[in-house]
Structure formats: structure tokens, C-alpha cells
Short mmCIF file of C-alpha atoms in Angstrom, two decimals:
data_model
loop_
_atom_site.label_atom_id
_atom_site.label_comp_id
_atom_site.label_asym_id
_atom_site.label_seq_id
_atom_site.Cartn_x
_atom_site.Cartn_y
_atom_site.Cartn_z
CA UNK A 1 0.00 0.00 0.00
CA UNK A 2 2.81 2.41 0.78
CA UNK A 3 4.45 1.80 -2.62
CA UNK A 4 1.11 2.26 -4.36
CA UNK A 5 0.52 5.55 -2.49
CA UNK A 6 4.02 6.75 -3.35
CA UNK A 7 3.45 6.04 -7.06
CA UNK A 8 0.14 7.86 -6.91
CA UNK A 9 1.85 10.89 -5.31
CA UNK A 10 4.61 10.87 -7.92
CA UNK A 11 2.05 10.85 -10.74
CA UNK A 12 0.18 13.72 -9.09
CA UNK A 13 3.33 15.87 -8.82
CA UNK A 14 4.32 15.07 -12.40
CA UNK A 15 0.92 16.11 -13.70
CA UNK A 16 1.03 19.34 -11.75
CA UNK A 17 4.46 20.16 -13.18
CA UNK A 18 3.31 19.46 -16.75
CA UNK A 19 0.15 21.48 -16.11
CA UNK A 20 2.14 24.53 -15.01
CA UNK A 21 4.43 24.21 -18.04
CA UNK A 22 1.46 23.80 -20.33
CA UNK A 23 -0.36 26.84 -18.99
CA UNK A 24 2.78 28.95 -19.30
CA UNK A 25 3.18 27.80 -22.88
CA UNK A 26 -0.33 28.97 -23.69
CA UNK A 27 0.90 32.55 -23.32
CA UNK A 28 1.86 34.45 -26.48
CA UNK A 29 5.36 34.07 -27.90
CA UNK A 30 7.54 37.14 -27.56
CA UNK A 31 7.09 39.59 -30.46
CA UNK A 32 10.16 41.57 -31.40
CA UNK A 33 10.58 44.64 -33.59
CA UNK A 34 13.31 47.06 -34.57
CA UNK A 35 12.79 50.82 -34.22
CA UNK A 36 14.00 52.51 -37.38
CA UNK A 37 13.07 55.97 -36.09
CA UNK A 38 10.79 57.03 -33.24
CA UNK A 39 11.15 60.73 -34.21
CA UNK A 40 11.86 61.64 -30.59
CA UNK A 41 15.08 63.49 -31.48
CA UNK A 42 14.01 66.91 -32.77
CA UNK A 43 15.25 68.09 -36.16
CA UNK A 44 14.00 70.68 -38.65
CA UNK A 45 15.18 71.23 -42.21
CA UNK A 46 13.75 74.14 -44.24
CA UNK A 47 14.63 75.56 -47.62
CA UNK A 48 13.37 79.02 -48.61
CA UNK A 49 13.45 80.67 -52.03
CA UNK A 50 15.76 81.29 -53.80
CA UNK A 51 17.69 78.32 -52.32
CA UNK A 52 17.12 74.92 -53.91
CA UNK A 53 17.98 72.50 -51.09
CA UNK A 54 19.11 72.16 -47.48
CA UNK A 55 20.47 69.28 -45.36
CA UNK A 56 20.75 68.74 -41.61
CA UNK A 57 21.84 65.88 -39.32
CA UNK A 58 20.58 64.71 -35.93
CA UNK A 59 22.03 62.11 -33.59
CA UNK A 60 20.65 60.27 -30.60
CA UNK A 61 18.76 57.27 -29.25
CA UNK A 62 15.79 55.92 -31.16
CA UNK A 63 17.43 56.53 -34.55
CA UNK A 64 18.61 53.58 -36.62
CA UNK A 65 22.42 53.70 -36.69
CA UNK A 66 22.45 56.64 -34.26
CA UNK A 67 22.14 59.38 -36.89
CA UNK A 68 19.54 60.61 -39.39
CA UNK A 69 20.08 62.97 -42.28
CA UNK A 70 17.23 65.01 -43.73
CA UNK A 71 17.46 66.73 -47.09
CA UNK A 72 14.71 69.03 -48.37
CA UNK A 73 14.57 70.21 -51.98
CA UNK A 74 12.39 73.07 -53.24
CA UNK A 75 11.52 72.84 -56.93
CA UNK A 76 8.97 75.68 -57.02
CA UNK A 77 7.29 78.17 -54.72
CA UNK A 78 8.27 79.84 -51.47
CA UNK A 79 9.44 77.20 -48.98
CA UNK A 80 9.49 73.49 -48.13
CA UNK A 81 10.15 72.07 -44.67
CA UNK A 82 10.53 68.70 -42.91
CA UNK A 83 10.56 68.38 -39.12
CA UNK A 84 10.90 65.51 -36.64
CA UNK A 85 9.56 66.05 -33.11
CA UNK A 86 7.50 64.38 -30.37
CA UNK A 87 7.11 61.04 -32.14
CA UNK A 88 6.26 62.12 -35.68
CA UNK A 89 7.82 63.41 -38.90
CA UNK A 90 6.00 66.21 -40.71
CA UNK A 91 6.58 67.47 -44.24
CA UNK A 92 5.03 70.67 -45.60
CA UNK A 93 5.05 72.68 -48.81
CA UNK A 94 4.24 76.24 -47.82
CA UNK A 95 1.78 78.32 -49.87
CA UNK A 96 1.52 75.87 -52.76
CA UNK A 97 5.25 75.17 -53.08
CA UNK A 98 6.63 72.00 -54.67
CA UNK A 99 9.53 69.79 -53.62
CA UNK A 100 10.80 66.62 -51.98
CA UNK A 101 11.97 65.49 -48.56
CA UNK A 102 14.42 62.64 -47.96
CA UNK A 103 15.49 60.90 -44.74
CA UNK A 104 18.71 58.84 -44.77
CA UNK A 105 19.80 56.29 -42.18
CA UNK A 106 23.37 55.22 -42.96
CA UNK A 107 25.18 55.36 -39.65
CA UNK A 108 27.11 58.17 -38.00
CA UNK A 109 29.07 59.88 -40.76
CA UNK A 110 28.32 63.55 -40.25
CA UNK A 111 26.33 63.80 -43.45
CA UNK A 112 27.67 63.86 -46.96
CA UNK A 113 26.99 61.26 -49.64
CA UNK A 114 24.97 58.15 -48.90
CA UNK A 115 27.08 55.34 -47.44
CA UNK A 116 25.32 52.12 -48.57
CA UNK A 117 27.14 50.04 -45.94
CA UNK A 118 27.15 52.63 -43.13
CA UNK A 119 24.82 50.69 -40.83
CA UNK A 120 27.19 47.73 -40.84
CA UNK A 121 24.65 45.07 -41.78
CA UNK A 122 21.59 45.43 -39.51
CA UNK A 123 19.27 42.40 -39.45
CA UNK A 124 15.80 43.83 -40.17
CA UNK A 125 14.34 40.32 -39.99
CA UNK A 126 15.63 39.85 -36.42
CA UNK A 127 16.41 36.19 -37.05
CA UNK A 128 13.27 35.75 -39.20
CA UNK A 129 10.83 37.18 -36.62
CA UNK A 130 10.04 40.29 -38.72
CA UNK A 131 8.94 40.50 -42.35
CA UNK A 132 7.78 44.08 -42.94
CA UNK A 133 8.24 47.76 -42.19
CA UNK A 134 5.32 49.45 -40.43
CA UNK A 135 4.76 53.14 -41.10
CA UNK A 136 1.76 54.92 -39.50
CA UNK A 137 0.23 57.56 -41.79
CA UNK A 138 -0.95 60.31 -39.46
CA UNK A 139 -1.97 62.86 -42.08
CA UNK A 140 -1.85 63.35 -45.85
CA UNK A 141 -4.05 65.95 -47.51
CA UNK A 142 -2.98 65.58 -51.15
CA UNK A 143 -1.95 62.50 -53.21
CA UNK A 144 1.83 62.09 -53.26
CA UNK A 145 4.53 59.44 -53.68
CA UNK A 146 6.38 57.68 -50.87
CA UNK A 147 9.52 55.63 -51.57
CA UNK A 148 11.68 53.41 -49.36
CA UNK A 149 15.05 52.22 -50.63
CA UNK A 150 16.98 49.50 -48.77
CA UNK A 151 20.69 48.84 -49.38
CA UNK A 152 22.88 45.90 -48.51
CA UNK A 153 25.73 47.64 -50.32
CA UNK A 154 26.28 49.84 -53.36
CA UNK A 155 25.76 46.91 -55.75
CA UNK A 156 22.69 45.34 -54.13
CA UNK A 157 19.62 47.37 -53.25
CA UNK A 158 15.83 47.34 -53.57
CA UNK A 159 13.02 49.89 -53.64
CA UNK A 160 9.34 50.16 -52.74
CA UNK A 161 7.19 53.04 -54.07
CA UNK A 162 3.54 53.71 -53.31
CA UNK A 163 1.12 56.40 -54.45
CA UNK A 164 -0.52 57.80 -51.34
CA UNK A 165 -4.21 58.62 -51.96
CA UNK A 166 -4.46 61.82 -49.92
CA UNK A 167 -7.45 62.69 -47.73
CA UNK A 168 -5.93 60.79 -44.78
CA UNK A 169 -7.20 62.47 -41.58
CA UNK A 170 -5.24 62.47 -38.32
CA UNK A 171 -7.84 60.14 -36.73
CA UNK A 172 -8.29 57.26 -37.22
CA UNK A 173 -4.70 56.52 -38.15
CA UNK A 174 -3.79 54.38 -41.14
CA UNK A 175 -0.88 51.95 -40.87
CA UNK A 176 1.11 51.27 -44.01
CA UNK A 177 2.74 47.84 -43.62
CA UNK A 178 5.34 47.16 -46.33
CA UNK A 179 6.48 43.55 -46.62
CA UNK A 180 10.17 43.03 -47.35
CA UNK A 181 9.04 40.83 -50.26
CA UNK A 182 7.22 43.83 -51.80
CA UNK A 183 10.49 45.63 -52.53
CA UNK A 184 11.62 45.51 -56.17
CA UNK A 185 15.23 44.70 -57.02
CA UNK A 186 17.06 47.73 -58.42
CA UNK A 187 20.62 46.42 -58.53
CA UNK A 188 22.40 43.10 -58.16
CA UNK A 189 20.35 40.59 -56.22
CA UNK A 190 18.52 43.33 -54.33
CA UNK A 191 18.63 44.12 -50.63
CA UNK A 192 19.18 41.32 -48.15
CA UNK A 193 16.95 42.38 -45.25
CA UNK A 194 19.03 40.37 -42.83
CA UNK A 195 22.02 42.53 -43.83
CA UNK A 196 21.00 46.17 -44.30
CA UNK A 197 23.69 48.80 -44.81
CA UNK A 198 21.46 51.86 -45.36
CA UNK A 199 17.81 52.89 -45.67
CA UNK A 200 16.21 55.97 -47.20
CA UNK A 201 12.67 57.37 -47.14
CA UNK A 202 11.50 59.96 -49.67
CA UNK A 203 8.33 62.03 -49.94
CA UNK A 204 7.82 63.32 -53.49
CA UNK A 205 5.58 66.37 -53.61
CA UNK A 206 6.74 67.70 -56.97
CA UNK A 207 3.26 67.12 -58.35
CA UNK A 208 1.31 67.97 -55.20
CA UNK A 209 1.28 71.73 -54.61
CA UNK A 210 0.81 72.59 -50.94
CA UNK A 211 1.25 69.01 -49.69
CA UNK A 212 1.10 68.43 -45.92
CA UNK A 213 2.18 64.99 -44.77
CA UNK A 214 2.92 63.35 -41.39
CA UNK A 215 4.00 59.88 -40.26
CA UNK A 216 4.56 58.19 -36.90
CA UNK A 217 7.33 55.93 -35.58
CA UNK A 218 8.79 53.62 -38.23
CA UNK A 219 9.45 50.06 -37.02
CA UNK A 220 9.79 46.54 -38.35
CA UNK A 221 6.68 44.38 -38.07
CA UNK A 222 6.86 41.10 -36.11
CA UNK A 223 5.51 37.87 -37.59
CA UNK A 224 4.25 34.81 -35.64
CA UNK A 225 7.15 32.64 -34.54
CA UNK A 226 7.10 28.96 -35.65
CA UNK A 227 7.40 27.85 -32.02
CA UNK A 228 3.95 29.33 -31.23
CA UNK A 229 2.13 26.23 -32.53
CA UNK A 230 4.42 23.97 -30.51
CA UNK A 231 3.82 25.99 -27.36
CA UNK A 232 0.09 25.90 -27.91
CA UNK A 233 0.27 22.12 -28.26
CA UNK A 234 2.16 21.85 -24.99
CA UNK A 235 -0.45 23.99 -23.29
CA UNK A 236 -3.28 21.79 -24.53
CA UNK A 237 -1.44 18.71 -23.26
CA UNK A 238 -1.19 20.33 -19.85
CA UNK A 239 -4.92 21.05 -19.83
CA UNK A 240 -5.68 17.47 -20.87
CA UNK A 241 -3.60 16.12 -18.01
CA UNK A 242 -5.44 18.40 -15.63
CA UNK A 243 -8.74 16.89 -16.71
CA UNK A 244 -7.31 13.42 -16.29
CA UNK A 245 -6.04 14.28 -12.80
CA UNK A 246 -9.49 15.45 -11.75
CA UNK A 247 -11.02 12.06 -12.57
CA UNK A 248 -11.05 9.64 -9.58
CA UNK A 249 -8.26 7.07 -9.49
CA UNK A 250 -9.21 3.40 -9.34
CA UNK A 251 -7.15 0.76 -7.62
CA UNK A 252 -7.60 -2.97 -8.02
#
């Protein structure tokens, strides 16, 4: 009888341990993302007639590679400006002006020409847990073009361009999620998103007089991890053992 009671106790403890493991496994797998720019480091770049372009740099935490470069080009009109502050990036073409705004992330280099390997090979996929870039559209009053260009190096890069429809109000927000697979190869074998050397974002308002545009924090988008299904299975096993434990034991 003592041996039988000991075996019964051992089975009970084992089931409890598996139950706890199973219930823990039912929780969601960790989702990871990379912040490309949270726009928390303030920066303003403005070009006023008769100048054609202006460039500034900003450094700090929350910026991919530690530094961002903003270049604004005025093609017509009075002034064009682009400003990062308080979690958003705003672009404006004053009094019907025309132009473009470009943000470059290529590491800390103090500005100058684009360095296609300046980031040193950042893994945007985060070991295959991310598959897209998420870009919240906070405001866009007039149709315009938005372009992202990703570089592995100067011989291998890809680009994604989308025509924004305009009439995007500040609330509710619209999230633009751009899959890495949506980028078109421009040179070589294209960008390897597990080995990114530089990234650029461009707003083209050359055909959108008076454009006002604003976006939120740019991050990579997590995807479900393959282990989620396995964890769910373990959780269900734990629940099944709980049900079995609650049934009365029979001894013969």
C-alpha cells in the first residue's frame, strides 16, 4: 500500500508540473521589432526661395544607426520644410510650393553622400521574426509618392514606391505595412533584409502643390514565430492532463 501511495503521489506531482508548463506555454510568444526611427530626437530642415535644397543631421537614441540625415529640396514656390519632433515626422510645402523630402539612415558619418554600408549590416528580420516595415500615416491631404530604398551595399539594393491617396485624416490613423518581399530589385540581387547597410525614405511632392504629410514611428513588423504552434500544443497537453487528474483514481 505504501508503494502504491508513493506512485500515486509521484504521478500527481508530475501532472502538476506538466500542467504549469502547459499553462505557461499557452501565453503568447515574444514579439520583437526594430525601431528605425521614433522621431523623438528633434530636427527641422527648411529651404526658402531662392535656395534649392538644405540638409541637416541629428544624432541620438531611437534613430537607426544613431544618426539621421534630412534633405529638403524646393523645386517651385516659397518654402518646403521637414521636421521631426514628439514622435512624428511632418513634411510641408508652404503656400503651394513643390519639392521633396528625404530621410537617410546610414550610420554616423556627419552627413555627406549616402554610405550604402554605413549601418554595418543590420538584421531587419531579427532572425526571421520580422517580415515588414510598419509606417503609420498620421496625415496626408494631397496624393503624393512615398519611396523606401533599402541597401545591402552599393551593388545590391531594392526599392518600394507607393502612391498615397491623400485625404488621410489624423484620426483614425492608417498603418502602411510594407512587406520586405514587396520591394523591387534595383541592382544586383537586391537588398538582403538580414544585412541592411542603409535605408532611405523619400516624400515626393513635386506634383502635389501645398502638400502636408505626417508619419509616426517607423518600425519593423513582427511575424508569428514557428514555435507558437508547438507551445500551444504543450499547453493543450497540460490542460488534458489536468482533466485526467481530476477524474477519480481506481485501484484494483
